[in-house]
mmCIF file of C-alpha atoms in Angstrom:
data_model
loop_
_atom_site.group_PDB
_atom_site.id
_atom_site.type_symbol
_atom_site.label_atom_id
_atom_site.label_comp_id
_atom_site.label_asym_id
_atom_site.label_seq_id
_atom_site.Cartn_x
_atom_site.Cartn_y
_atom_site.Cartn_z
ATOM 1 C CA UNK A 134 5.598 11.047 9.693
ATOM 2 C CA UNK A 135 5.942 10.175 12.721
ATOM 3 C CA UNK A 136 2.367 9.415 13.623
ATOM 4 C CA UNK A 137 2.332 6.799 10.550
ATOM 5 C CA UNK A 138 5.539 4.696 12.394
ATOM 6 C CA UNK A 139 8.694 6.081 9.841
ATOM 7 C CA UNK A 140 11.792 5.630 11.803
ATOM 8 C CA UNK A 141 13.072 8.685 13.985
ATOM 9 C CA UNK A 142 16.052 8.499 12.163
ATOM 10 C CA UNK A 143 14.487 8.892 8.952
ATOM 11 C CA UNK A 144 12.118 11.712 10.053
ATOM 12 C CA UNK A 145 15.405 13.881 11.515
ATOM 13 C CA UNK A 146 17.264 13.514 8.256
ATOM 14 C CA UNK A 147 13.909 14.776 6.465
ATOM 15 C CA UNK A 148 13.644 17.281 8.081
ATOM 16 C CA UNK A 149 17.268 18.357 8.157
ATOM 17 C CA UNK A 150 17.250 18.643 4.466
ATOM 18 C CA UNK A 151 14.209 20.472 4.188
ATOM 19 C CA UNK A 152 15.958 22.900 7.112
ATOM 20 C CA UNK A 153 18.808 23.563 4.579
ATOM 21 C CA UNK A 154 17.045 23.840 1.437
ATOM 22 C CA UNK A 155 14.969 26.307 3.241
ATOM 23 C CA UNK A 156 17.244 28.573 4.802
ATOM 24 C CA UNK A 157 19.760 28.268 1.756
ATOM 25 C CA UNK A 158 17.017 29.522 -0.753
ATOM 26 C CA UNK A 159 15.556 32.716 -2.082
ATOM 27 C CA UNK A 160 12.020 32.729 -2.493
ATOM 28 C CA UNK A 161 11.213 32.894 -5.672
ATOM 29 C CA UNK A 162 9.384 35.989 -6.493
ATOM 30 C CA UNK A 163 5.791 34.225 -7.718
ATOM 31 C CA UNK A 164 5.896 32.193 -4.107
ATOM 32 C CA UNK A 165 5.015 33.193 -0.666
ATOM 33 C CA UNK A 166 7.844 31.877 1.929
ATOM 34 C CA UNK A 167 4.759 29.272 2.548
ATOM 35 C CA UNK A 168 4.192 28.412 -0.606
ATOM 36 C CA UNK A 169 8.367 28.122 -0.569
ATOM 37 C CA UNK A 170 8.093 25.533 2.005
ATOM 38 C CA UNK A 171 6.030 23.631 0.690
ATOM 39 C CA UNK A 172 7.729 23.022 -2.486
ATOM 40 C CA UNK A 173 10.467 22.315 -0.606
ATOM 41 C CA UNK A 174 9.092 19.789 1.557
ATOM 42 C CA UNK A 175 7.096 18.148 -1.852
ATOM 43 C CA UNK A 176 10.529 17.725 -3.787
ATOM 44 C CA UNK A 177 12.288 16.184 -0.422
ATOM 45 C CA UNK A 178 9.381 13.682 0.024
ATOM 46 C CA UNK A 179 9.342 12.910 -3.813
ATOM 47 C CA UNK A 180 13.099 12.233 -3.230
ATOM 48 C CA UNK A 181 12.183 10.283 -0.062
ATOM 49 C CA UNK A 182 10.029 7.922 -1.847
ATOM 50 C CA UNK A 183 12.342 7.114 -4.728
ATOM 51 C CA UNK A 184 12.526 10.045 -7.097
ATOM 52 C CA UNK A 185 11.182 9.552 -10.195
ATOM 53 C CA UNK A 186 8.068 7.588 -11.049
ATOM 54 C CA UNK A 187 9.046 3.571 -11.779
ATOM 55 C CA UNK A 188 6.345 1.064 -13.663
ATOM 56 C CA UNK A 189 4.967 -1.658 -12.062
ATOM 57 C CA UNK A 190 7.018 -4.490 -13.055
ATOM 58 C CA UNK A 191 4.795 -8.148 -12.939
ATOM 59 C CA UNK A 192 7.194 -10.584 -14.158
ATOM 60 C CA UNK A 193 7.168 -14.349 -13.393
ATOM 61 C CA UNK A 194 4.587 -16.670 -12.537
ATOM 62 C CA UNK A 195 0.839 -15.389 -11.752
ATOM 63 C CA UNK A 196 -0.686 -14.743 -10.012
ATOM 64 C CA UNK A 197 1.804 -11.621 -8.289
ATOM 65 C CA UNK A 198 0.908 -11.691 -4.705
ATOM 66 C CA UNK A 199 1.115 -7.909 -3.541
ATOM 67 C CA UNK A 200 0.657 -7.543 0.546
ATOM 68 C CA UNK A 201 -0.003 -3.835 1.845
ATOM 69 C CA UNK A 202 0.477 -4.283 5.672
ATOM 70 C CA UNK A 203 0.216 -1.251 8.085
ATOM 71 C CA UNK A 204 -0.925 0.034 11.205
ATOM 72 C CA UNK A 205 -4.949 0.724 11.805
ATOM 73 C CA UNK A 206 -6.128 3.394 10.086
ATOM 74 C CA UNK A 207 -3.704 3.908 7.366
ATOM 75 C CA UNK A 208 -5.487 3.619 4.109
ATOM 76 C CA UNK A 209 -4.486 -0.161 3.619
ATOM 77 C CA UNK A 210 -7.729 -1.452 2.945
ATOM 78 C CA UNK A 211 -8.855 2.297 0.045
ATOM 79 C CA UNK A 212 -5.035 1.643 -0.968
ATOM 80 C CA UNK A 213 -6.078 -2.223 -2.451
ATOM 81 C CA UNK A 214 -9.518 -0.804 -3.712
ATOM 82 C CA UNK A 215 -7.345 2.151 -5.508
ATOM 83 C CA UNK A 216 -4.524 -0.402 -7.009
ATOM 84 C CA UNK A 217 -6.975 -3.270 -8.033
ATOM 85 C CA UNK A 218 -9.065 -0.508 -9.658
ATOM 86 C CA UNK A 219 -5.678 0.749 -11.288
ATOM 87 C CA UNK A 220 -4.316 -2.304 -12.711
ATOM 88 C CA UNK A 221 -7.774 -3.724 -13.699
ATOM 89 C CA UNK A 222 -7.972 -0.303 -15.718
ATOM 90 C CA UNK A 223 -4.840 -1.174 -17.347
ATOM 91 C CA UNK A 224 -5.728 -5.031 -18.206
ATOM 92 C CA UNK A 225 -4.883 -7.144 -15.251
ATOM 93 C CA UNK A 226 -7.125 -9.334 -13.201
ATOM 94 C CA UNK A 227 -6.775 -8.688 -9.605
ATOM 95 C CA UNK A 228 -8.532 -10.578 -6.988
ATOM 96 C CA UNK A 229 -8.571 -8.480 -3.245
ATOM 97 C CA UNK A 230 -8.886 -9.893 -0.490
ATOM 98 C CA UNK A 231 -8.705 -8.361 3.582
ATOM 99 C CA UNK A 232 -7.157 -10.253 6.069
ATOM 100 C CA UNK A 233 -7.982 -8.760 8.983
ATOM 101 C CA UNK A 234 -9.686 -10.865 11.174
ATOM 102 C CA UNK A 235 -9.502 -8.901 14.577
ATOM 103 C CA UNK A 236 -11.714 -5.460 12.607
ATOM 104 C CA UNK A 237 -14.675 -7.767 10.254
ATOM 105 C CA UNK A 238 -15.417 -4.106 9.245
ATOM 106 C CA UNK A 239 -12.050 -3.877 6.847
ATOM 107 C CA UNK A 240 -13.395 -6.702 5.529
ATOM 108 C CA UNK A 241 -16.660 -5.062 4.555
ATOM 109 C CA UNK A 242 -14.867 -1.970 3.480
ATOM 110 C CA UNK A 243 -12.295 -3.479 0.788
ATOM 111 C CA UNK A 244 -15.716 -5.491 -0.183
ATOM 112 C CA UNK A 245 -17.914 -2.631 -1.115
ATOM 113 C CA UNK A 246 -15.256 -0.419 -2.175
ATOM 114 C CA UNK A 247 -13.948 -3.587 -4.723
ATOM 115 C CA UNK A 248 -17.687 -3.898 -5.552
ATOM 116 C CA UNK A 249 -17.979 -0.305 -6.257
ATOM 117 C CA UNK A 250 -14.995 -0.495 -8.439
ATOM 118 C CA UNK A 251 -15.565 -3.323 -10.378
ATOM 119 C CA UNK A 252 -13.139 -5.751 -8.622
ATOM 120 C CA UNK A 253 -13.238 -9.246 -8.028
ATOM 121 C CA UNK A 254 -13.629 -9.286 -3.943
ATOM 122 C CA UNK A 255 -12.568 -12.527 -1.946
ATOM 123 C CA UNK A 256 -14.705 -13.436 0.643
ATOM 124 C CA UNK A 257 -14.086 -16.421 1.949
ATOM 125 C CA UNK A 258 -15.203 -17.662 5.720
ATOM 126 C CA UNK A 259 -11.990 -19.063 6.847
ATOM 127 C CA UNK A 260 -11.248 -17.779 10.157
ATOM 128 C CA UNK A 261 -7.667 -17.216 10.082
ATOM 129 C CA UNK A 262 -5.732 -14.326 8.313
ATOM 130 C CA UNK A 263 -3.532 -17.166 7.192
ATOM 131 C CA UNK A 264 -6.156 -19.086 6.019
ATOM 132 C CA UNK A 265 -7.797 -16.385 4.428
ATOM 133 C CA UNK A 266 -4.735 -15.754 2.233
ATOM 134 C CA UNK A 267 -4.513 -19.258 1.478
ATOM 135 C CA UNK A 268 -7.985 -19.505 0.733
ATOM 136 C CA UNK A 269 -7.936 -16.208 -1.601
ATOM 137 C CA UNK A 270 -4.817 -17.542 -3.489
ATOM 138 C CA UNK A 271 -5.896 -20.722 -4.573
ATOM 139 C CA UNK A 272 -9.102 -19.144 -5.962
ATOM 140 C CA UNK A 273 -6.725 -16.366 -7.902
ATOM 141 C CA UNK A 274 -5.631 -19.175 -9.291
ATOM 142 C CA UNK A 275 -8.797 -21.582 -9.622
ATOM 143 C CA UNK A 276 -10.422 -18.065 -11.419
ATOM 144 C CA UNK A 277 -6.981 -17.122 -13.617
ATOM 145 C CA UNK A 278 -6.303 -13.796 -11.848
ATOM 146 C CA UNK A 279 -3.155 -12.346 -12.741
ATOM 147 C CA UNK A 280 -2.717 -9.974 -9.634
ATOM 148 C CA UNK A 281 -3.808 -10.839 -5.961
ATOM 149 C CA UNK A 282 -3.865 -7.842 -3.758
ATOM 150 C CA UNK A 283 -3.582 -8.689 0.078
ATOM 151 C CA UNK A 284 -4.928 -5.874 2.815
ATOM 152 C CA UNK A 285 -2.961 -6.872 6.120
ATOM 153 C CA UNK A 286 -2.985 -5.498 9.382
ATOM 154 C CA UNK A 287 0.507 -5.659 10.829
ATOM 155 C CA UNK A 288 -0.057 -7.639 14.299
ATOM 156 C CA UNK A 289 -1.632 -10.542 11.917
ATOM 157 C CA UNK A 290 2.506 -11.381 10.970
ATOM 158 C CA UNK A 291 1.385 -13.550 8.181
ATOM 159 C CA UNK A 292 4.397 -15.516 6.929
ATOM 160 C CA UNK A 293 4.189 -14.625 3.825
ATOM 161 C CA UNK A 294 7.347 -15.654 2.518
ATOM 162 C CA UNK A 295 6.528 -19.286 3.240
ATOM 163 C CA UNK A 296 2.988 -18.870 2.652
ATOM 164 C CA UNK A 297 3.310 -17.932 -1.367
ATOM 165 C CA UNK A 298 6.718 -19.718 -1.825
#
């Protein structure tokens, strides 16, 4: 957790809870005391991440601009493959687009694993990641997508409220 940049703070109450649960339980008889933990710690990071399963809510004006920003090397870029493959499964029209310009390669990535998937892949040759967003948002529109999925690295700080307001 703490490799993938959650707050200290976060990661000590985690593991707190999964410190109590442990010690306070008996292990049930069809579990090994591994097999124990493990439950343990897959209920606390279920709670962790909200509970119970929510929808997707798109209301409003389209296209819905969704950013997934993150360090290098988290899964941003097979994240917005997985998604845009996800809700173009379940009738939306999602453009993707990268935005990192300091690693090209992302760009290729999200472009053959959008291919791959079926998705509509932005590839414009602005050189900014602001201008790249820009650029992939007014062809969501131009096209009609309903969805526009945004791969981010985090030192790019796009100002994305202003950017899509």
């Amino acid at each position: 957790l703490l490799e993938a940049d959650v707050h200290f703070g976060v990661v000590k109450e985690f593991l707190a809870r999964i410190k109590d649960k442990a010690l306070g339980e008996d292990v049930v008889g069809s579990l090994s005391p591994g097999q124990q933990v493990i439950k343990i710690v897959h209920e606390e990071l279920i709670e962790l991440l909200g509970g119970a399963p929510q929808q997707l809510r798109l209301d409003g004006p389209t296209p819905h601009v969704l950013m997934v920003v993150g360090l290098q090397g988290t899964g941003k870029t097979t994240t917005v493959a997985k998604l845009g493959n996800w809700l173009r499964t379940n009738g939306r029209s999602p453009l993707v687009v990268s935005v990192d310009v300091h690693r090209p390669a992302a760009r290729d990535q999200l472009r053959i694993l959008g291919e791959s998937a079926g998705l509509q892949v932005y590839d414009g040759d602005e050189s900014t990641a602001t201008e790249l967003a820009v650029g992939a948002l007014s062809a969501a529109r131009r096209r009609g997508d309903d969805v526009l999925l945004i791969s981010d690295h985090w030192n790019n700080k796009i100002r994305a409220v202003k950017l899509f307001q």
